[in-house]
CSV table of C-alpha atoms and ligand atoms in Angstrom, one decimal:
chain,number,residue,atom,x,y,z
A,1,MET,CA,-56.8,-8.9,20.8
A,2,LYS,CA,-59.8,-8.9,23.0
A,3,LYS,CA,-60.6,-5.9,25.3
A,4,ILE,CA,-57.9,-5.4,27.9
A,5,ARG,CA,-58.3,-3.4,31.1
A,6,ILE,CA,-55.1,-3.2,33.2
A,7,LEU,CA,-55.1,-1.9,36.8
A,8,ALA,CA,-51.6,-0.9,37.7
A,9,ILE,CA,-50.0,-0.1,41.1
A,10,GLU,CA,-46.9,2.1,41.5
A,11,SER,CA,-45.5,2.3,45.0
A,12,SER,CA,-41.7,2.4,44.5
A,13,CYS,CA,-41.0,5.5,46.5
A,14,ASP,CA,-43.3,8.1,48.1
A,15,GLU,CA,-46.2,8.2,45.8
A,16,THR,CA,-49.1,5.7,46.0
A,17,ALA,CA,-50.4,5.6,42.5
A,18,ILE,CA,-53.2,3.6,40.8
A,19,ALA,CA,-54.2,3.8,37.1
A,20,ILE,CA,-56.4,1.8,34.8
A,21,TYR,CA,-55.6,1.5,31.1
A,22,CYS,CA,-58.2,0.3,28.6
A,23,SER,CA,-57.3,-1.0,25.2
A,24,GLU,CA,-60.3,0.7,23.6
A,25,LYS,CA,-60.6,3.9,25.7
A,26,GLY,CA,-57.0,4.6,26.8
A,27,LEU,CA,-56.4,5.8,30.3
A,28,ILE,CA,-59.7,5.7,32.2
A,29,SER,CA,-58.3,6.4,35.7
A,30,ASN,CA,-55.1,7.9,37.0
A,31,LEU,CA,-54.7,8.6,40.7
A,32,ILE,CA,-51.6,9.8,42.5
A,33,TYR,CA,-51.4,10.2,46.3
A,34,SER,CA,-48.2,12.0,47.2
A,35,GLN,CA,-46.8,11.4,50.7
A,36,ILE,CA,-44.4,14.2,50.3
A,37,LYS,CA,-45.8,16.3,53.3
A,38,LEU,CA,-45.0,13.4,55.7
A,39,HIS,CA,-41.4,13.3,54.6
A,40,GLN,CA,-40.7,17.0,54.3
A,41,VAL,CA,-40.0,17.5,58.0
A,42,TYR,CA,-37.2,14.9,57.7
A,43,GLY,CA,-35.7,16.6,54.6
A,44,GLY,CA,-35.9,13.3,52.5
A,45,VAL,CA,-37.9,10.1,52.1
A,46,VAL,CA,-38.0,7.9,55.2
A,47,PRO,CA,-38.5,4.3,53.9
A,48,GLU,CA,-40.4,3.1,57.0
A,49,ILE,CA,-42.9,6.0,56.9
A,50,ALA,CA,-43.3,5.5,53.1
A,51,SER,CA,-44.2,1.8,53.3
A,52,ARG,CA,-46.6,2.3,56.2
A,53,ASN,CA,-48.3,5.1,54.4
A,54,HIS,CA,-48.7,3.0,51.2
A,55,LEU,CA,-50.4,0.4,53.3
A,56,THR,CA,-52.9,2.9,54.7
A,57,LYS,CA,-53.8,4.4,51.4
A,58,ILE,CA,-53.7,1.6,48.8
A,59,THR,CA,-57.1,0.0,49.4
A,60,HIS,CA,-59.0,3.3,49.3
A,61,LEU,CA,-57.1,4.3,46.1
A,62,VAL,CA,-57.9,1.1,44.3
A,63,GLU,CA,-61.6,1.5,45.1
A,64,LYS,CA,-61.5,5.2,44.1
A,65,SER,CA,-59.8,4.3,40.8
A,66,LEU,CA,-62.5,1.7,39.9
A,67,LEU,CA,-65.1,4.3,40.7
A,68,GLU,CA,-63.3,6.9,38.5
A,69,ALA,CA,-63.1,4.4,35.6
A,70,LYS,CA,-66.8,3.4,36.3
A,71,ILE,CA,-66.0,-0.3,36.2
A,72,GLY,CA,-66.0,-3.2,38.7
A,73,LEU,CA,-63.1,-5.2,39.9
A,74,LYS,CA,-64.2,-8.2,37.8
A,75,GLU,CA,-63.9,-6.2,34.6
A,76,ILE,CA,-60.1,-5.8,35.2
A,77,THR,CA,-58.4,-8.3,32.8
A,78,HIS,CA,-54.8,-7.9,34.1
A,79,PHE,CA,-53.0,-6.4,37.1
A,80,ALA,CA,-49.6,-4.8,36.9
A,81,TYR,CA,-47.2,-3.4,39.5
A,82,THR,CA,-43.8,-1.8,39.9
A,83,GLN,CA,-41.4,-4.7,40.7
A,84,GLY,CA,-38.4,-2.4,41.1
A,85,PRO,CA,-36.1,-0.6,41.4
A,86,GLY,CA,-37.2,1.3,44.5
A,87,LEU,CA,-37.5,1.1,48.3
A,88,ALA,CA,-38.0,-2.6,49.3
A,89,GLY,CA,-40.7,-2.0,51.9
A,90,SER,CA,-42.7,0.3,49.5
A,91,LEU,CA,-42.4,-2.1,46.6
A,92,LEU,CA,-43.6,-5.0,48.8
A,93,ILE,CA,-46.9,-3.2,49.5
A,94,GLY,CA,-47.7,-2.7,45.8
A,95,ALA,CA,-46.5,-6.1,44.8
A,96,SER,CA,-48.4,-8.0,47.5
A,97,PHE,CA,-51.6,-6.0,47.0
A,98,ALA,CA,-51.5,-6.5,43.2
A,99,LYS,CA,-50.8,-10.2,43.6
A,100,SER,CA,-53.7,-10.6,46.1
A,101,LEU,CA,-56.1,-8.9,43.7
A,102,ALA,CA,-54.8,-11.0,40.8
A,103,VAL,CA,-55.2,-14.3,42.7
A,104,PHE,CA,-58.6,-13.3,43.9
A,105,ASN,CA,-59.7,-12.2,40.5
A,106,ARG,CA,-58.0,-15.1,38.7
A,107,THR,CA,-56.3,-12.8,36.3
A,108,PRO,CA,-52.7,-12.6,35.0
A,109,ILE,CA,-50.3,-10.2,36.6
A,110,LEU,CA,-47.4,-8.3,35.0
A,111,PRO,CA,-44.3,-7.1,37.0
A,112,ILE,CA,-43.0,-3.9,35.5
A,113,HIS,CA,-39.6,-2.1,35.7
A,114,HIS,CA,-40.1,1.5,37.1
A,115,MET,CA,-37.7,3.0,34.5
A,116,GLU,CA,-39.4,1.2,31.6
A,117,GLY,CA,-42.5,2.9,32.8
A,118,HIS,CA,-40.8,6.3,32.6
A,119,LEU,CA,-39.4,5.4,29.2
A,120,VAL,CA,-42.8,4.6,27.7
A,121,ALA,CA,-44.7,7.5,29.4
A,122,PRO,CA,-44.4,9.9,26.4
A,123,MET,CA,-45.8,7.2,24.1
A,124,LEU,CA,-49.1,7.3,26.0
A,125,GLU,CA,-50.1,10.5,24.2
A,126,ASN,CA,-47.9,10.3,21.1
A,127,SER,CA,-49.1,7.6,18.8
A,128,SER,CA,-46.5,8.5,16.2
A,129,LEU,CA,-43.6,7.7,18.6
A,130,ASN,CA,-42.1,4.2,17.8
A,131,PHE,CA,-39.0,2.3,18.7
A,132,PRO,CA,-36.0,2.7,18.3
A,133,PHE,CA,-35.1,6.0,20.0
A,134,LEU,CA,-32.7,7.5,22.4
A,135,THR,CA,-33.9,8.1,26.0
A,136,LEU,CA,-32.8,10.5,28.6
A,137,LEU,CA,-34.1,9.3,31.9
A,138,ILE,CA,-33.6,11.9,34.6
A,139,SER,CA,-35.2,11.4,38.0
A,140,GLY,CA,-34.5,11.6,41.7
A,141,GLY,CA,-32.7,8.2,41.6
A,142,HIS,CA,-31.4,7.9,38.1
A,143,SER,CA,-29.7,9.9,35.3
A,144,MET,CA,-29.0,7.9,32.1
A,145,LEU,CA,-28.9,7.9,28.4
A,146,VAL,CA,-30.4,4.7,27.1
A,147,VAL,CA,-30.9,3.3,23.6
A,148,ALA,CA,-34.4,1.8,23.5
A,149,LYS,CA,-34.2,-0.7,20.6
A,150,LYS,CA,-37.6,-2.3,21.2
A,151,MET,CA,-39.9,-3.1,24.2
A,152,GLY,CA,-37.6,-4.7,26.8
A,153,ASP,CA,-34.4,-4.2,24.9
A,154,TYR,CA,-32.4,-1.4,26.3
A,155,GLN,CA,-28.8,-0.4,26.3
A,156,ILE,CA,-27.3,2.1,28.8
A,157,LEU,CA,-24.9,4.4,27.0
A,158,GLY,CA,-24.0,6.5,30.0
A,159,GLU,CA,-25.2,7.2,33.5
A,160,SER,CA,-24.4,9.3,36.6
A,161,ARG,CA,-21.3,8.2,38.4
A,162,ASP,CA,-22.5,9.9,41.6
A,163,ASP,CA,-25.6,11.9,42.4
A,164,ALA,CA,-28.6,11.5,40.2
A,165,LEU,CA,-29.7,14.8,38.6
A,166,GLY,CA,-32.9,15.2,40.7
A,167,GLU,CA,-30.8,14.3,43.8
A,168,ALA,CA,-28.3,17.1,43.0
A,169,PHE,CA,-31.2,19.6,42.5
A,170,ASP,CA,-32.8,18.5,45.7
A,171,LYS,CA,-29.5,18.8,47.7
A,172,VAL,CA,-28.8,22.4,46.5
A,173,ALA,CA,-32.4,23.4,47.1
A,174,LYS,CA,-32.4,21.9,50.6
A,175,MET,CA,-29.2,23.8,51.5
A,176,MET,CA,-30.9,27.1,50.4
A,177,GLY,CA,-33.8,26.4,52.6
A,178,LEU,CA,-36.2,25.6,49.8
A,179,GLY,CA,-37.5,22.4,51.4
A,180,TYR,CA,-37.7,18.9,50.0
A,181,PRO,CA,-38.0,17.9,47.2
A,182,GLY,CA,-36.7,21.3,45.9
A,183,GLY,CA,-35.9,20.7,42.2
A,184,ALA,CA,-39.0,22.6,40.9
A,185,LYS,CA,-38.6,25.3,43.5
A,186,LEU,CA,-34.9,25.8,42.7
A,187,SER,CA,-35.8,26.1,39.0
A,188,LYS,CA,-38.5,28.6,39.8
A,189,LEU,CA,-36.0,30.7,41.7
A,190,ALA,CA,-33.6,30.4,38.7
A,191,SER,CA,-36.3,31.7,36.4
A,192,GLU,CA,-36.1,35.1,38.2
A,193,CYS,CA,-32.8,35.9,36.4
A,194,LYS,CA,-31.9,35.5,32.7
A,195,LYS,CA,-28.1,35.1,33.1
A,196,SER,CA,-26.2,34.4,36.2
A,197,LYS,CA,-23.2,36.5,37.4
A,198,TYR,CA,-21.6,33.1,38.3
A,199,THR,CA,-20.2,30.5,35.9
A,200,PHE,CA,-20.2,27.0,37.4
A,201,PRO,CA,-18.2,24.1,36.1
A,202,ARG,CA,-19.7,21.7,33.5
A,203,PRO,CA,-18.5,18.3,34.8
A,204,MET,CA,-17.3,15.8,32.2
A,205,ILE,CA,-18.7,17.9,29.4
A,206,ASN,CA,-15.7,17.2,27.2
A,207,HIS,CA,-15.1,13.6,28.5
A,208,ASP,CA,-15.3,10.9,25.9
A,209,SER,CA,-17.7,8.8,27.9
A,210,LEU,CA,-21.4,9.5,28.0
A,211,ASP,CA,-21.4,9.3,31.8
A,212,PHE,CA,-22.5,12.2,34.0
A,213,SER,CA,-21.2,13.5,37.3
A,214,PHE,CA,-23.2,16.0,39.3
A,215,SER,CA,-21.7,15.8,42.7
A,216,GLY,CA,-18.8,18.2,42.1
A,217,LEU,CA,-21.2,20.8,40.6
A,218,LYS,CA,-23.5,20.4,43.6
A,219,THR,CA,-20.6,21.0,46.0
A,220,HIS,CA,-19.5,24.0,44.0
A,221,ALA,CA,-23.0,25.4,44.3
A,222,LEU,CA,-23.0,24.7,48.1
A,223,GLN,CA,-19.6,26.4,48.6
A,224,THR,CA,-20.6,29.4,46.6
A,225,TYR,CA,-23.7,29.7,48.7
A,226,GLU,CA,-21.8,29.4,51.9
A,227,MET,CA,-19.4,32.1,50.9
A,228,SER,CA,-22.2,34.4,49.7
A,229,LYS,CA,-24.4,36.8,51.7
A,230,LYS,CA,-27.1,34.2,51.5
A,231,THR,CA,-29.6,36.8,50.3
A,232,LYS,CA,-32.5,36.0,47.9
A,233,SER,CA,-30.7,37.6,45.0
A,234,GLU,CA,-27.6,35.5,45.7
A,235,LYS,CA,-29.9,32.4,45.8
A,236,ILE,CA,-31.4,33.3,42.4
A,237,GLN,CA,-27.9,33.8,40.9
A,238,ILE,CA,-26.7,30.5,42.2
A,239,ALA,CA,-29.8,28.6,41.2
A,240,ARG,CA,-29.5,30.0,37.7
A,241,ALA,CA,-25.8,29.2,37.4
A,242,PHE,CA,-26.5,25.7,38.6
A,243,GLU,CA,-29.3,25.1,36.1
A,244,GLU,CA,-27.3,26.7,33.3
A,245,ALA,CA,-24.4,24.3,33.9
A,246,ILE,CA,-26.7,21.3,34.0
A,247,ILE,CA,-28.5,22.2,30.8
A,248,ASP,CA,-25.1,22.6,29.0
A,249,VAL,CA,-23.9,19.2,30.2
A,250,ILE,CA,-27.2,17.5,29.2
A,251,ILE,CA,-27.3,19.1,25.8
A,252,ALA,CA,-23.6,18.1,25.1
A,253,LYS,CA,-24.0,14.5,26.2
A,254,THR,CA,-27.3,14.0,24.5
A,255,THR,CA,-25.9,15.5,21.2
A,256,LYS,CA,-22.9,13.1,21.5
A,257,ALA,CA,-25.3,10.1,22.1
A,258,MET,CA,-27.4,11.1,19.0
A,259,GLU,CA,-24.3,11.3,16.9
A,260,LEU,CA,-22.9,8.0,18.2
A,261,THR,CA,-26.1,6.0,17.7
A,262,GLY,CA,-27.4,7.8,14.5
A,263,LEU,CA,-30.8,8.0,16.2
A,264,ASN,CA,-32.8,11.1,15.6
A,265,LYS,CA,-35.7,10.7,18.1
A,266,LEU,CA,-35.2,11.6,21.7
A,267,VAL,CA,-37.5,10.7,24.6
A,268,VAL,CA,-37.0,12.6,27.8
A,269,SER,CA,-38.7,11.3,30.9
A,270,GLY,CA,-38.5,11.1,34.7
A,271,GLY,CA,-39.2,13.8,37.4
A,272,VAL,CA,-36.5,16.2,36.1
A,273,SER,CA,-38.0,16.2,32.6
A,274,ALA,CA,-40.6,18.6,34.1
A,275,ASN,CA,-37.8,21.2,34.2
A,276,LEU,CA,-39.0,23.9,31.7
A,277,PRO,CA,-35.7,25.5,30.8
A,278,LEU,CA,-34.3,22.0,30.1
A,279,ARG,CA,-37.3,21.1,28.0
A,280,ASN,CA,-37.0,24.3,26.0
A,281,ALA,CA,-33.2,23.9,25.5
A,282,LEU,CA,-33.6,20.3,24.2
A,283,THR,CA,-36.5,21.3,21.9
A,284,HIS,CA,-34.5,24.2,20.6
A,285,LYS,CA,-31.5,22.0,20.0
A,286,PHE,CA,-33.1,19.0,18.4
A,287,GLY,CA,-36.4,20.4,17.0
A,288,SER,CA,-39.9,19.9,18.4
A,289,GLN,CA,-40.7,17.1,16.0
A,290,PHE,CA,-37.8,15.0,17.3
A,291,VAL,CA,-38.1,15.4,21.1
A,292,TYR,CA,-40.8,13.8,23.1
A,293,PHE,CA,-41.7,14.5,26.7
A,294,PRO,CA,-44.6,13.2,28.9
A,295,ARG,CA,-47.1,15.8,29.8
A,296,LEU,CA,-46.0,17.6,33.0
A,297,SER,CA,-48.3,15.5,35.3
A,298,LEU,CA,-46.8,12.3,34.0
A,299,CYS,CA,-43.1,13.3,34.4
A,300,GLY,CA,-42.9,12.2,38.0
A,301,ASP,CA,-43.9,8.9,39.4
A,302,ASN,CA,-47.4,7.7,38.4
A,303,ALA,CA,-49.2,4.4,37.6
A,304,ALA,CA,-50.4,5.4,34.2
A,305,MET,CA,-46.9,4.7,32.8
A,306,ILE,CA,-46.8,1.3,34.6
A,307,ALA,CA,-50.2,0.4,33.1
A,308,TYR,CA,-49.1,1.5,29.7
A,309,ALA,CA,-45.8,-0.4,29.9
A,310,ALA,CA,-47.8,-3.5,30.8
A,311,TYR,CA,-50.2,-2.9,27.8
A,312,LEU,CA,-47.2,-2.6,25.4
A,313,ARG,CA,-45.7,-5.8,26.8
A,314,LEU,CA,-49.0,-7.6,26.2
A,315,LYS,CA,-49.1,-6.4,22.6
A,316,GLU,CA,-45.4,-7.1,21.9
A,317,PHE,CA,-44.9,-10.5,23.6
A,318,LYS,CA,-47.7,-12.8,22.5
A,319,ASN,CA,-46.6,-15.6,24.7
A,320,TYR,CA,-46.0,-13.3,27.7
A,321,ALA,CA,-44.7,-15.4,30.7
A,322,PHE,CA,-47.1,-14.2,33.4
A,323,GLU,CA,-46.1,-14.6,37.0
A,324,GLU,CA,-48.1,-17.6,38.0
A,325,ASP,CA,-46.5,-18.5,41.3
A,326,LYS,CA,-47.9,-17.0,44.5
A,327,LYS,CA,-44.6,-15.7,45.7
A,328,ILE,CA,-44.2,-12.0,46.0
A,329,ASN,CA,-41.3,-10.9,43.8
A,330,ILE,CA,-39.6,-7.5,44.1
A,331,GLN,CA,-36.3,-6.2,42.8
A,332,PRO,CA,-35.2,-3.1,44.7
A,333,ARG,CA,-31.9,-2.9,42.7
A,334,TRP,CA,-32.5,-3.7,39.1
A,335,SER,CA,-30.8,-2.4,36.0
A,336,ILE,CA,-33.0,-1.5,33.0
A,337,GLU,CA,-30.6,-3.6,30.9
A,338,ASP,CA,-31.6,-6.7,32.9
A,339,ILE,CA,-35.3,-6.7,32.0
A,340,ASP,CA,-36.5,-10.0,30.5
B,1,KG4,O1,-39.3,10.5,38.8
B,1,KG4,P1,-39.5,11.1,40.1
B,1,KG4,O2,-40.8,11.7,40.4
B,1,KG4,O3,-39.1,10.2,41.2
B,1,KG4,C1,-38.0,9.3,41.1
B,1,KG4,O4,-38.2,8.1,40.6
B,1,KG4,O5,-36.9,9.7,41.5
B,1,KG4,O6,-38.4,12.3,40.2
B,1,KG4,C2,-38.3,13.2,41.3
B,1,KG4,C3,-37.2,14.2,41.1
B,1,KG4,C4,-36.9,15.0,42.4
B,1,KG4,O7,-35.6,15.0,42.6
B,1,KG4,C5,-37.4,16.4,42.0
B,1,KG4,O8,-36.8,17.5,42.7
B,1,KG4,C6,-37.1,16.5,40.5
B,1,KG4,O9,-37.5,15.2,40.1
B,1,KG4,N1,-37.9,17.5,39.8
B,1,KG4,C7,-37.3,18.6,39.2
B,1,KG4,C8,-38.4,19.4,38.7
B,1,KG4,N2,-39.5,18.7,39.0
B,1,KG4,C9,-39.2,17.6,39.7
B,1,KG4,N3,-36.0,18.9,39.1
B,1,KG4,C10,-35.7,20.1,38.4
B,1,KG4,N4,-36.7,20.9,37.9
B,1,KG4,C11,-38.0,20.6,38.0
B,1,KG4,N5,-38.9,21.4,37.5
B,2,ZN,ZN1,-39.5,7.6,39.0
């Protein structure tokens, strides 16, 4: 295969991210601009603000990324972008920018599924990790257990029936006045106590299915907080009890999925995979040689994972069907099982 240099754009939510992956040197640029400060005042992501902000940042970030990689635009051999799932307006900015660059540069373009990006993120730095494996994808928008058979061939074993895991973290954190997104802050608070005086329910822990449900647990945490004195020490106890319940459920469901599939490798990815107590519990349960996480900076949304997914697709599918039409294609709602 001749030298490949892929410039990838990720703009599915509130991060404008650009990365360049080189087949010989690996990741040669990785930039993430987070809009989070703009959305914090609203307590959540405002789609219109997100897309406008992608638009104002994207040109500068692409230029900066090329500078960081010390290459010119003409040296890019392929472009890649997040086609979905995500916010329609935000996806459109990345998709149209990538397509314009590809048309101008006369290079092929690869549309990538955001969750496939998360799924391959740990492979970027673990050359020993090969398909098949079990994947636990936990982010602000998704919580699922997926069998990754090979590139592009995924089977969902279970998923959240209501709130995504990150969403549940964020809602509890917001109610306690920790701001948005509060997952990491809630976990930091929880780390101030070893064992909570509260025991929260473990939803669906003994259920036959591998689905999750976090909405009831979230409501339980909210009600406990409402009835408490709302002091810092109460917040710490509640945060700890919430996190303990989540870890127990995740361990139980993941264990069941490993047994069911007979797979012994586990990949954990998505924003919530940055949660240290969860990382420790999974490593302790399955053994460090069998559990793979992205490095902390690649757990959340980034373009490195999109560039790498594009690279793996090029390697895997020799006759890759590049998008050749000039239409802008996005898929705001798109199951990981429906990838081509
Ligand atoms: O993957 P991601 O960056 O964006 C989506 O695609 O959703 O995930 C963001 C989510 C947020 O809900 C955030 O609160 C959560 O990941 N998160 C955490 C931690 N760090 C980020 N949740 C719990 N503990 C953390 N340390
Ligand atoms: Zn994500």
